[in-house]
């Protein structure tokens, strides 16, 4: 059974600039501070993963597939719009409802 506050993030996006990367890390850190458990898949952006790991926010790293649906939340983030991604992460943190974004 998945933890109530387990958040699955399929980090298969690419950030072009350091500012975008840092903003995303800050948002993810805020989400983790609310008690969420972050899973980052093996295709994730290395910079984001390493930064979150350094801050003690990533507890495990594994390859996951959205079809598994082992957690209540799943996020598929795309490279087109970093601010859309940030808004989505904030919605996940603020609204504890099972839903999927792609």
PDB file of N, CA and C in Angstrom:
ATOM      1  N   UNK A   1       0.841  -1.186   0.000  1.00  0.00           N
ATOM      2  CA  UNK A   1       0.000   0.000   0.000  1.00  0.00           C
ATOM      3  C   UNK A   1       0.883   1.246   0.000  1.00  0.00           C
ATOM      4  N   UNK A   2       0.570   2.165  -0.867  1.00  0.00           N
ATOM      5  CA  UNK A   2       1.377   3.370  -0.992  1.00  0.00           C
ATOM      6  C   UNK A   2       1.134   4.304   0.192  1.00  0.00           C
ATOM      7  N   UNK A   3       2.175   5.002   0.551  1.00  0.00           N
ATOM      8  CA  UNK A   3       2.067   6.009   1.599  1.00  0.00           C
ATOM      9  C   UNK A   3       1.047   7.064   1.176  1.00  0.00           C
ATOM     10  N   UNK A   4       0.299   7.571   2.117  1.00  0.00           N
ATOM     11  CA  UNK A   4      -0.734   8.563   1.807  1.00  0.00           C
ATOM     12  C   UNK A   4      -0.142   9.781   1.106  1.00  0.00           C
ATOM     13  N   UNK A   5       1.050  10.145   1.482  1.00  0.00           N
ATOM     14  CA  UNK A   5       1.650  11.350   0.926  1.00  0.00           C
ATOM     15  C   UNK A   5       2.801  11.041  -0.027  1.00  0.00           C
ATOM     16  N   UNK A   6       2.714   9.910  -0.705  1.00  0.00           N
ATOM     17  CA  UNK A   6       3.782   9.574  -1.642  1.00  0.00           C
ATOM     18  C   UNK A   6       3.511  10.243  -2.984  1.00  0.00           C
ATOM     19  N   UNK A   7       4.486  10.938  -3.475  1.00  0.00           N
ATOM     20  CA  UNK A   7       4.349  11.663  -4.735  1.00  0.00           C
ATOM     21  C   UNK A   7       5.313  11.073  -5.757  1.00  0.00           C
ATOM     22  N   UNK A   8       4.767  10.605  -6.843  1.00  0.00           N
ATOM     23  CA  UNK A   8       5.583  10.034  -7.908  1.00  0.00           C
ATOM     24  C   UNK A   8       5.785  11.086  -8.990  1.00  0.00           C
ATOM     25  N   UNK A   9       7.012  11.385  -9.281  1.00  0.00           N
ATOM     26  CA  UNK A   9       7.314  12.355 -10.321  1.00  0.00           C
ATOM     27  C   UNK A   9       8.158  11.674 -11.391  1.00  0.00           C
ATOM     28  N   UNK A  10       7.639  11.630 -12.595  1.00  0.00           N
ATOM     29  CA  UNK A  10       8.406  11.099 -13.708  1.00  0.00           C
ATOM     30  C   UNK A  10       9.174  12.267 -14.314  1.00  0.00           C
ATOM     31  N   UNK A  11      10.412  12.401 -13.889  1.00  0.00           N
ATOM     32  CA  UNK A  11      11.190  13.579 -14.260  1.00  0.00           C
ATOM     33  C   UNK A  11      11.897  13.362 -15.593  1.00  0.00           C
ATOM     34  N   UNK A  12      11.139  13.353 -16.648  1.00  0.00           N
ATOM     35  CA  UNK A  12      11.742  13.133 -17.959  1.00  0.00           C
ATOM     36  C   UNK A  12      11.776  14.422 -18.761  1.00  0.00           C
ATOM     37  N   UNK A  13      11.910  15.546 -18.062  1.00  0.00           N
ATOM     38  CA  UNK A  13      11.940  16.823 -18.747  1.00  0.00           C
ATOM     39  C   UNK A  13      13.377  17.327 -18.865  1.00  0.00           C
ATOM     40  N   UNK A  14      13.550  18.353 -19.654  1.00  0.00           N
ATOM     41  CA  UNK A  14      14.863  18.960 -19.832  1.00  0.00           C
ATOM     42  C   UNK A  14      14.737  20.456 -19.552  1.00  0.00           C
ATOM     43  N   UNK A  15      15.540  20.950 -18.622  1.00  0.00           N
ATOM     44  CA  UNK A  15      15.539  22.384 -18.349  1.00  0.00           C
ATOM     45  C   UNK A  15      16.723  23.017 -19.061  1.00  0.00           C
ATOM     46  N   UNK A  16      16.470  24.151 -19.682  1.00  0.00           N
ATOM     47  CA  UNK A  16      17.525  24.772 -20.466  1.00  0.00           C
ATOM     48  C   UNK A  16      18.389  25.720 -19.652  1.00  0.00           C
ATOM     49  N   UNK A  17      17.834  26.342 -18.647  1.00  0.00           N
ATOM     50  CA  UNK A  17      18.612  27.323 -17.896  1.00  0.00           C
ATOM     51  C   UNK A  17      18.678  27.029 -16.415  1.00  0.00           C
ATOM     52  N   UNK A  18      19.722  27.511 -15.746  1.00  0.00           N
ATOM     53  CA  UNK A  18      19.874  27.273 -14.310  1.00  0.00           C
ATOM     54  C   UNK A  18      18.758  27.893 -13.476  1.00  0.00           C
ATOM     55  N   UNK A  19      18.189  29.019 -13.929  1.00  0.00           N
ATOM     56  CA  UNK A  19      17.111  29.649 -13.171  1.00  0.00           C
ATOM     57  C   UNK A  19      15.887  28.736 -13.132  1.00  0.00           C
ATOM     58  N   UNK A  20      15.540  28.145 -14.274  1.00  0.00           N
ATOM     59  CA  UNK A  20      14.408  27.224 -14.326  1.00  0.00           C
ATOM     60  C   UNK A  20      14.649  26.018 -13.432  1.00  0.00           C
ATOM     61  N   UNK A  21      15.858  25.496 -13.464  1.00  0.00           N
ATOM     62  CA  UNK A  21      16.194  24.343 -12.624  1.00  0.00           C
ATOM     63  C   UNK A  21      16.048  24.689 -11.154  1.00  0.00           C
ATOM     64  N   UNK A  22      16.557  25.849 -10.777  1.00  0.00           N
ATOM     65  CA  UNK A  22      16.516  26.254  -9.372  1.00  0.00           C
ATOM     66  C   UNK A  22      15.088  26.493  -8.908  1.00  0.00           C
ATOM     67  N   UNK A  23      14.272  27.120  -9.751  1.00  0.00           N
ATOM     68  CA  UNK A  23      12.871  27.343  -9.399  1.00  0.00           C
ATOM     69  C   UNK A  23      12.178  26.014  -9.156  1.00  0.00           C
ATOM     70  N   UNK A  24      12.402  25.067 -10.050  1.00  0.00           N
ATOM     71  CA  UNK A  24      11.767  23.761  -9.902  1.00  0.00           C
ATOM     72  C   UNK A  24      12.227  23.078  -8.623  1.00  0.00           C
ATOM     73  N   UNK A  25      13.517  23.143  -8.336  1.00  0.00           N
ATOM     74  CA  UNK A  25      14.032  22.547  -7.106  1.00  0.00           C
ATOM     75  C   UNK A  25      13.383  23.176  -5.879  1.00  0.00           C
ATOM     76  N   UNK A  26      13.197  24.490  -5.908  1.00  0.00           N
ATOM     77  CA  UNK A  26      12.581  25.167  -4.771  1.00  0.00           C
ATOM     78  C   UNK A  26      11.142  24.709  -4.571  1.00  0.00           C
ATOM     79  N   UNK A  27      10.413  24.566  -5.681  1.00  0.00           N
ATOM     80  CA  UNK A  27       9.026  24.114  -5.585  1.00  0.00           C
ATOM     81  C   UNK A  27       8.966  22.687  -5.063  1.00  0.00           C
ATOM     82  N   UNK A  28       9.818  21.820  -5.584  1.00  0.00           N
ATOM     83  CA  UNK A  28       9.842  20.437  -5.116  1.00  0.00           C
ATOM     84  C   UNK A  28      10.232  20.374  -3.644  1.00  0.00           C
ATOM     85  N   UNK A  29      11.177  21.207  -3.243  1.00  0.00           N
ATOM     86  CA  UNK A  29      11.585  21.231  -1.837  1.00  0.00           C
ATOM     87  C   UNK A  29      10.416  21.638  -0.949  1.00  0.00           C
ATOM     88  N   UNK A  30       9.650  22.619  -1.384  1.00  0.00           N
ATOM     89  CA  UNK A  30       8.476  23.053  -0.634  1.00  0.00           C
ATOM     90  C   UNK A  30       7.475  21.909  -0.495  1.00  0.00           C
ATOM     91  N   UNK A  31       7.286  21.167  -1.578  1.00  0.00           N
ATOM     92  CA  UNK A  31       6.369  20.025  -1.542  1.00  0.00           C
ATOM     93  C   UNK A  31       6.878  18.967  -0.569  1.00  0.00           C
ATOM     94  N   UNK A  32       8.183  18.690  -0.592  1.00  0.00           N
ATOM     95  CA  UNK A  32       8.742  17.682   0.298  1.00  0.00           C
ATOM     96  C   UNK A  32       8.613  18.112   1.756  1.00  0.00           C
ATOM     97  N   UNK A  33       8.738  19.406   2.013  1.00  0.00           N
ATOM     98  CA  UNK A  33       8.628  19.900   3.385  1.00  0.00           C
ATOM     99  C   UNK A  33       7.219  19.743   3.933  1.00  0.00           C
ATOM    100  N   UNK A  34       6.253  19.554   3.049  1.00  0.00           N
ATOM    101  CA  UNK A  34       4.875  19.312   3.488  1.00  0.00           C
ATOM    102  C   UNK A  34       4.641  17.844   3.818  1.00  0.00           C
ATOM    103  N   UNK A  35       5.678  17.034   3.722  1.00  0.00           N
ATOM    104  CA  UNK A  35       5.562  15.644   4.125  1.00  0.00           C
ATOM    105  C   UNK A  35       5.412  14.651   2.996  1.00  0.00           C
ATOM    106  N   UNK A  36       5.686  15.080   1.771  1.00  0.00           N
ATOM    107  CA  UNK A  36       5.573  14.164   0.641  1.00  0.00           C
ATOM    108  C   UNK A  36       6.857  13.359   0.469  1.00  0.00           C
ATOM    109  N   UNK A  37       6.697  12.160  -0.027  1.00  0.00           N
ATOM    110  CA  UNK A  37       7.828  11.281  -0.309  1.00  0.00           C
ATOM    111  C   UNK A  37       8.031  11.314  -1.817  1.00  0.00           C
ATOM    112  N   UNK A  38       9.210  11.705  -2.249  1.00  0.00           N
ATOM    113  CA  UNK A  38       9.477  11.883  -3.673  1.00  0.00           C
ATOM    114  C   UNK A  38      10.149  10.659  -4.285  1.00  0.00           C
ATOM    115  N   UNK A  39       9.579  10.180  -5.364  1.00  0.00           N
ATOM    116  CA  UNK A  39      10.226   9.143  -6.164  1.00  0.00           C
ATOM    117  C   UNK A  39      10.618   9.782  -7.489  1.00  0.00           C
ATOM    118  N   UNK A  40      11.866   9.617  -7.874  1.00  0.00           N
ATOM    119  CA  UNK A  40      12.329  10.171  -9.144  1.00  0.00           C
ATOM    120  C   UNK A  40      12.764   9.022 -10.030  1.00  0.00           C
ATOM    121  N   UNK A  41      12.286   8.993 -11.244  1.00  0.00           N
ATOM    122  CA  UNK A  41      12.626   7.858 -12.095  1.00  0.00           C
ATOM    123  C   UNK A  41      14.022   8.013 -12.698  1.00  0.00           C
ATOM    124  N   UNK A  42      14.531   6.924 -13.256  1.00  0.00           N
ATOM    125  CA  UNK A  42      15.902   6.891 -13.752  1.00  0.00           C
ATOM    126  C   UNK A  42      16.127   7.715 -15.008  1.00  0.00           C
ATOM    127  N   UNK A  43      15.047   8.172 -15.613  1.00  0.00           N
ATOM    128  CA  UNK A  43      15.193   9.013 -16.795  1.00  0.00           C
ATOM    129  C   UNK A  43      15.200  10.484 -16.413  1.00  0.00           C
ATOM    130  N   UNK A  44      15.173  10.751 -15.125  1.00  0.00           N
ATOM    131  CA  UNK A  44      15.018  12.117 -14.648  1.00  0.00           C
ATOM    132  C   UNK A  44      16.208  13.011 -14.946  1.00  0.00           C
ATOM    133  N   UNK A  45      15.982  14.279 -14.832  1.00  0.00           N
ATOM    134  CA  UNK A  45      17.046  15.249 -15.062  1.00  0.00           C
ATOM    135  C   UNK A  45      18.085  15.125 -13.955  1.00  0.00           C
ATOM    136  N   UNK A  46      19.312  14.870 -14.329  1.00  0.00           N
ATOM    137  CA  UNK A  46      20.373  14.586 -13.363  1.00  0.00           C
ATOM    138  C   UNK A  46      20.600  15.755 -12.392  1.00  0.00           C
ATOM    139  N   UNK A  47      20.578  16.964 -12.910  1.00  0.00           N
ATOM    140  CA  UNK A  47      20.830  18.128 -12.061  1.00  0.00           C
ATOM    141  C   UNK A  47      19.789  18.224 -10.954  1.00  0.00           C
ATOM    142  N   UNK A  48      18.526  18.105 -11.336  1.00  0.00           N
ATOM    143  CA  UNK A  48      17.446  18.218 -10.358  1.00  0.00           C
ATOM    144  C   UNK A  48      17.547  17.099  -9.335  1.00  0.00           C
ATOM    145  N   UNK A  49      17.788  15.875  -9.816  1.00  0.00           N
ATOM    146  CA  UNK A  49      17.895  14.737  -8.898  1.00  0.00           C
ATOM    147  C   UNK A  49      19.034  14.943  -7.899  1.00  0.00           C
ATOM    148  N   UNK A  50      20.212  15.303  -8.395  1.00  0.00           N
ATOM    149  CA  UNK A  50      21.369  15.459  -7.516  1.00  0.00           C
ATOM    150  C   UNK A  50      21.156  16.581  -6.501  1.00  0.00           C
ATOM    151  N   UNK A  51      20.524  17.669  -6.941  1.00  0.00           N
ATOM    152  CA  UNK A  51      20.301  18.791  -6.025  1.00  0.00           C
ATOM    153  C   UNK A  51      19.328  18.390  -4.915  1.00  0.00           C
ATOM    154  N   UNK A  52      18.257  17.691  -5.294  1.00  0.00           N
ATOM    155  CA  UNK A  52      17.285  17.259  -4.292  1.00  0.00           C
ATOM    156  C   UNK A  52      17.892  16.210  -3.365  1.00  0.00           C
ATOM    157  N   UNK A  53      18.712  15.325  -3.929  1.00  0.00           N
ATOM    158  CA  UNK A  53      19.369  14.305  -3.111  1.00  0.00           C
ATOM    159  C   UNK A  53      20.302  14.975  -2.096  1.00  0.00           C
ATOM    160  N   UNK A  54      21.026  15.978  -2.551  1.00  0.00           N
ATOM    161  CA  UNK A  54      21.944  16.700  -1.673  1.00  0.00           C
ATOM    162  C   UNK A  54      21.186  17.354  -0.519  1.00  0.00           C
ATOM    163  N   UNK A  55      19.966  17.800  -0.778  1.00  0.00           N
ATOM    164  CA  UNK A  55      19.149  18.429   0.262  1.00  0.00           C
ATOM    165  C   UNK A  55      18.415  17.398   1.117  1.00  0.00           C
ATOM    166  N   UNK A  56      18.636  16.115   0.828  1.00  0.00           N
ATOM    167  CA  UNK A  56      18.008  15.067   1.622  1.00  0.00           C
ATOM    168  C   UNK A  56      16.542  14.857   1.320  1.00  0.00           C
ATOM    169  N   UNK A  57      16.109  15.232   0.115  1.00  0.00           N
ATOM    170  CA  UNK A  57      14.690  15.158  -0.199  1.00  0.00           C
ATOM    171  C   UNK A  57      14.317  13.911  -0.986  1.00  0.00           C
ATOM    172  N   UNK A  58      15.274  13.304  -1.660  1.00  0.00           N
ATOM    173  CA  UNK A  58      14.983  12.105  -2.440  1.00  0.00           C
ATOM    174  C   UNK A  58      15.388  10.895  -1.618  1.00  0.00           C
ATOM    175  N   UNK A  59      14.436  10.031  -1.342  1.00  0.00           N
ATOM    176  CA  UNK A  59      14.730   8.874  -0.505  1.00  0.00           C
ATOM    177  C   UNK A  59      15.123   7.644  -1.309  1.00  0.00           C
ATOM    178  N   UNK A  60      14.623   7.554  -2.523  1.00  0.00           N
ATOM    179  CA  UNK A  60      15.046   6.450  -3.368  1.00  0.00           C
ATOM    180  C   UNK A  60      14.852   6.819  -4.823  1.00  0.00           C
ATOM    181  N   UNK A  61      15.613   6.169  -5.672  1.00  0.00           N
ATOM    182  CA  UNK A  61      15.572   6.459  -7.108  1.00  0.00           C
ATOM    183  C   UNK A  61      15.371   5.130  -7.815  1.00  0.00           C
ATOM    184  N   UNK A  62      14.362   5.058  -8.643  1.00  0.00           N
ATOM    185  CA  UNK A  62      14.076   3.807  -9.325  1.00  0.00           C
ATOM    186  C   UNK A  62      13.343   4.102 -10.621  1.00  0.00           C
ATOM    187  N   UNK A  63      13.355   3.155 -11.510  1.00  0.00           N
ATOM    188  CA  UNK A  63      12.621   3.295 -12.757  1.00  0.00           C
ATOM    189  C   UNK A  63      11.165   2.955 -12.499  1.00  0.00           C
ATOM    190  N   UNK A  64      10.283   3.863 -12.847  1.00  0.00           N
ATOM    191  CA  UNK A  64       8.859   3.642 -12.617  1.00  0.00           C
ATOM    192  C   UNK A  64       8.096   3.917 -13.901  1.00  0.00           C
ATOM    193  N   UNK A  65       6.951   3.325 -14.023  1.00  0.00           N
ATOM    194  CA  UNK A  65       6.099   3.528 -15.183  1.00  0.00           C
ATOM    195  C   UNK A  65       4.731   3.972 -14.692  1.00  0.00           C
ATOM    196  N   UNK A  66       4.137   4.922 -15.394  1.00  0.00           N
ATOM    197  CA  UNK A  66       2.861   5.475 -14.956  1.00  0.00           C
ATOM    198  C   UNK A  66       1.780   4.404 -14.897  1.00  0.00           C
ATOM    199  N   UNK A  67       1.928   3.346 -15.706  1.00  0.00           N
ATOM    200  CA  UNK A  67       0.923   2.294 -15.714  1.00  0.00           C
ATOM    201  C   UNK A  67       0.870   1.533 -14.388  1.00  0.00           C
ATOM    202  N   UNK A  68       1.957   1.586 -13.630  1.00  0.00           N
ATOM    203  CA  UNK A  68       1.985   0.857 -12.360  1.00  0.00           C
ATOM    204  C   UNK A  68       0.973   1.417 -11.371  1.00  0.00           C
ATOM    205  N   UNK A  69       0.796   2.740 -11.394  1.00  0.00           N
ATOM    206  CA  UNK A  69      -0.177   3.409 -10.526  1.00  0.00           C
ATOM    207  C   UNK A  69      -0.046   2.969  -9.065  1.00  0.00           C
ATOM    208  N   UNK A  70       1.175   2.905  -8.588  1.00  0.00           N
ATOM    209  CA  UNK A  70       1.407   2.470  -7.211  1.00  0.00           C
ATOM    210  C   UNK A  70       1.313   3.632  -6.219  1.00  0.00           C
ATOM    211  N   UNK A  71       1.220   4.838  -6.735  1.00  0.00           N
ATOM    212  CA  UNK A  71       1.093   5.990  -5.853  1.00  0.00           C
ATOM    213  C   UNK A  71      -0.169   6.754  -6.208  1.00  0.00           C
ATOM    214  N   UNK A  72      -0.569   7.665  -5.340  1.00  0.00           N
ATOM    215  CA  UNK A  72      -1.807   8.409  -5.563  1.00  0.00           C
ATOM    216  C   UNK A  72      -1.623   9.530  -6.572  1.00  0.00           C
ATOM    217  N   UNK A  73      -0.407  10.011  -6.724  1.00  0.00           N
ATOM    218  CA  UNK A  73      -0.167  11.108  -7.659  1.00  0.00           C
ATOM    219  C   UNK A  73       0.912  10.716  -8.645  1.00  0.00           C
ATOM    220  N   UNK A  74       0.733  11.114  -9.865  1.00  0.00           N
ATOM    221  CA  UNK A  74       1.784  10.920 -10.862  1.00  0.00           C
ATOM    222  C   UNK A  74       1.882  12.181 -11.704  1.00  0.00           C
ATOM    223  N   UNK A  75       3.070  12.545 -12.005  1.00  0.00           N
ATOM    224  CA  UNK A  75       3.290  13.731 -12.819  1.00  0.00           C
ATOM    225  C   UNK A  75       4.222  13.373 -13.965  1.00  0.00           C
ATOM    226  N   UNK A  76       3.793  13.657 -15.162  1.00  0.00           N
ATOM    227  CA  UNK A  76       4.671  13.526 -16.310  1.00  0.00           C
ATOM    228  C   UNK A  76       4.986  14.944 -16.764  1.00  0.00           C
ATOM    229  N   UNK A  77       6.210  15.344 -16.571  1.00  0.00           N
ATOM    230  CA  UNK A  77       6.581  16.722 -16.858  1.00  0.00           C
ATOM    231  C   UNK A  77       7.242  16.807 -18.222  1.00  0.00           C
ATOM    232  N   UNK A  78       6.852  17.794 -18.967  1.00  0.00           N
ATOM    233  CA  UNK A  78       7.413  17.975 -20.297  1.00  0.00           C
ATOM    234  C   UNK A  78       8.265  19.234 -20.354  1.00  0.00           C
ATOM    235  N   UNK A  79       9.134  19.298 -21.331  1.00  0.00           N
ATOM    236  CA  UNK A  79      10.100  20.388 -21.417  1.00  0.00           C
ATOM    237  C   UNK A  79       9.534  21.683 -21.984  1.00  0.00           C
ATOM    238  N   UNK A  80       8.313  21.644 -22.532  1.00  0.00           N
ATOM    239  CA  UNK A  80       7.808  22.812 -23.242  1.00  0.00           C
ATOM    240  C   UNK A  80       7.615  24.033 -22.353  1.00  0.00           C
ATOM    241  N   UNK A  81       7.139  23.851 -21.131  1.00  0.00           N
ATOM    242  CA  UNK A  81       6.774  25.013 -20.331  1.00  0.00           C
ATOM    243  C   UNK A  81       7.098  24.784 -18.859  1.00  0.00           C
ATOM    244  N   UNK A  82       8.190  25.358 -18.405  1.00  0.00           N
ATOM    245  CA  UNK A  82       8.625  25.176 -17.023  1.00  0.00           C
ATOM    246  C   UNK A  82       7.624  25.764 -16.042  1.00  0.00           C
ATOM    247  N   UNK A  83       6.982  26.866 -16.398  1.00  0.00           N
ATOM    248  CA  UNK A  83       6.059  27.498 -15.464  1.00  0.00           C
ATOM    249  C   UNK A  83       4.770  26.700 -15.331  1.00  0.00           C
ATOM    250  N   UNK A  84       4.378  26.039 -16.408  1.00  0.00           N
ATOM    251  CA  UNK A  84       3.237  25.128 -16.331  1.00  0.00           C
ATOM    252  C   UNK A  84       3.559  23.977 -15.387  1.00  0.00           C
ATOM    253  N   UNK A  85       4.780  23.478 -15.467  1.00  0.00           N
ATOM    254  CA  UNK A  85       5.228  22.414 -14.570  1.00  0.00           C
ATOM    255  C   UNK A  85       5.187  22.880 -13.119  1.00  0.00           C
ATOM    256  N   UNK A  86       5.678  24.075 -12.857  1.00  0.00           N
ATOM    257  CA  UNK A  86       5.699  24.602 -11.493  1.00  0.00           C
ATOM    258  C   UNK A  86       4.281  24.742 -10.948  1.00  0.00           C
ATOM    259  N   UNK A  87       3.370  25.272 -11.758  1.00  0.00           N
ATOM    260  CA  UNK A  87       1.975  25.395 -11.320  1.00  0.00           C
ATOM    261  C   UNK A  87       1.378  24.026 -11.014  1.00  0.00           C
ATOM    262  N   UNK A  88       1.717  23.050 -11.833  1.00  0.00           N
ATOM    263  CA  UNK A  88       1.198  21.697 -11.623  1.00  0.00           C
ATOM    264  C   UNK A  88       1.718  21.107 -10.319  1.00  0.00           C
ATOM    265  N   UNK A  89       2.996  21.288 -10.047  1.00  0.00           N
ATOM    266  CA  UNK A  89       3.569  20.797  -8.795  1.00  0.00           C
ATOM    267  C   UNK A  89       2.884  21.443  -7.598  1.00  0.00           C
ATOM    268  N   UNK A  90       2.610  22.736  -7.703  1.00  0.00           N
ATOM    269  CA  UNK A  90       1.953  23.425  -6.597  1.00  0.00           C
ATOM    270  C   UNK A  90       0.523  22.923  -6.407  1.00  0.00           C
ATOM    271  N   UNK A  91      -0.169  22.625  -7.505  1.00  0.00           N
ATOM    272  CA  UNK A  91      -1.522  22.080  -7.400  1.00  0.00           C
ATOM    273  C   UNK A  91      -1.506  20.722  -6.719  1.00  0.00           C
ATOM    274  N   UNK A  92      -0.523  19.903  -7.060  1.00  0.00           N
ATOM    275  CA  UNK A  92      -0.411  18.589  -6.432  1.00  0.00           C
ATOM    276  C   UNK A  92      -0.245  18.744  -4.924  1.00  0.00           C
ATOM    277  N   UNK A  93       0.587  19.691  -4.523  1.00  0.00           N
ATOM    278  CA  UNK A  93       0.830  19.899  -3.096  1.00  0.00           C
ATOM    279  C   UNK A  93      -0.402  20.433  -2.380  1.00  0.00           C
ATOM    280  N   UNK A  94      -1.178  21.257  -3.064  1.00  0.00           N
ATOM    281  CA  UNK A  94      -2.312  21.924  -2.419  1.00  0.00           C
ATOM    282  C   UNK A  94      -3.609  21.136  -2.453  1.00  0.00           C
ATOM    283  N   UNK A  95      -3.741  20.219  -3.398  1.00  0.00           N
ATOM    284  CA  UNK A  95      -5.001  19.495  -3.559  1.00  0.00           C
ATOM    285  C   UNK A  95      -4.763  17.990  -3.497  1.00  0.00           C
ATOM    286  N   UNK A  96      -5.010  17.374  -2.349  1.00  0.00           N
ATOM    287  CA  UNK A  96      -4.761  15.941  -2.176  1.00  0.00           C
ATOM    288  C   UNK A  96      -5.817  15.067  -2.848  1.00  0.00           C
ATOM    289  N   UNK A  97      -5.834  15.094  -4.170  1.00  0.00           N
ATOM    290  CA  UNK A  97      -6.779  14.257  -4.910  1.00  0.00           C
ATOM    291  C   UNK A  97      -6.011  13.429  -5.924  1.00  0.00           C
ATOM    292  N   UNK A  98      -6.364  12.178  -6.098  1.00  0.00           N
ATOM    293  CA  UNK A  98      -5.672  11.354  -7.100  1.00  0.00           C
ATOM    294  C   UNK A  98      -5.963  11.869  -8.507  1.00  0.00           C
ATOM    295  N   UNK A  99      -4.936  12.219  -9.237  1.00  0.00           N
ATOM    296  CA  UNK A  99      -5.113  12.626 -10.624  1.00  0.00           C
ATOM    297  C   UNK A  99      -3.780  12.518 -11.343  1.00  0.00           C
ATOM    298  N   UNK A 100      -3.861  12.525 -12.642  1.00  0.00           N
ATOM    299  CA  UNK A 100      -2.659  12.360 -13.447  1.00  0.00           C
ATOM    300  C   UNK A 100      -2.523  13.512 -14.427  1.00  0.00           C
ATOM    301  N   UNK A 101      -1.326  13.992 -14.584  1.00  0.00           N
ATOM    302  CA  UNK A 101      -1.054  15.115 -15.480  1.00  0.00           C
ATOM    303  C   UNK A 101      -0.034  14.680 -16.517  1.00  0.00           C
ATOM    304  N   UNK A 102      -0.301  15.029 -17.755  1.00  0.00           N
ATOM    305  CA  UNK A 102       0.692  14.704 -18.776  1.00  0.00           C
ATOM    306  C   UNK A 102       0.727  15.808 -19.817  1.00  0.00           C
TER     307      UNK A 102
END
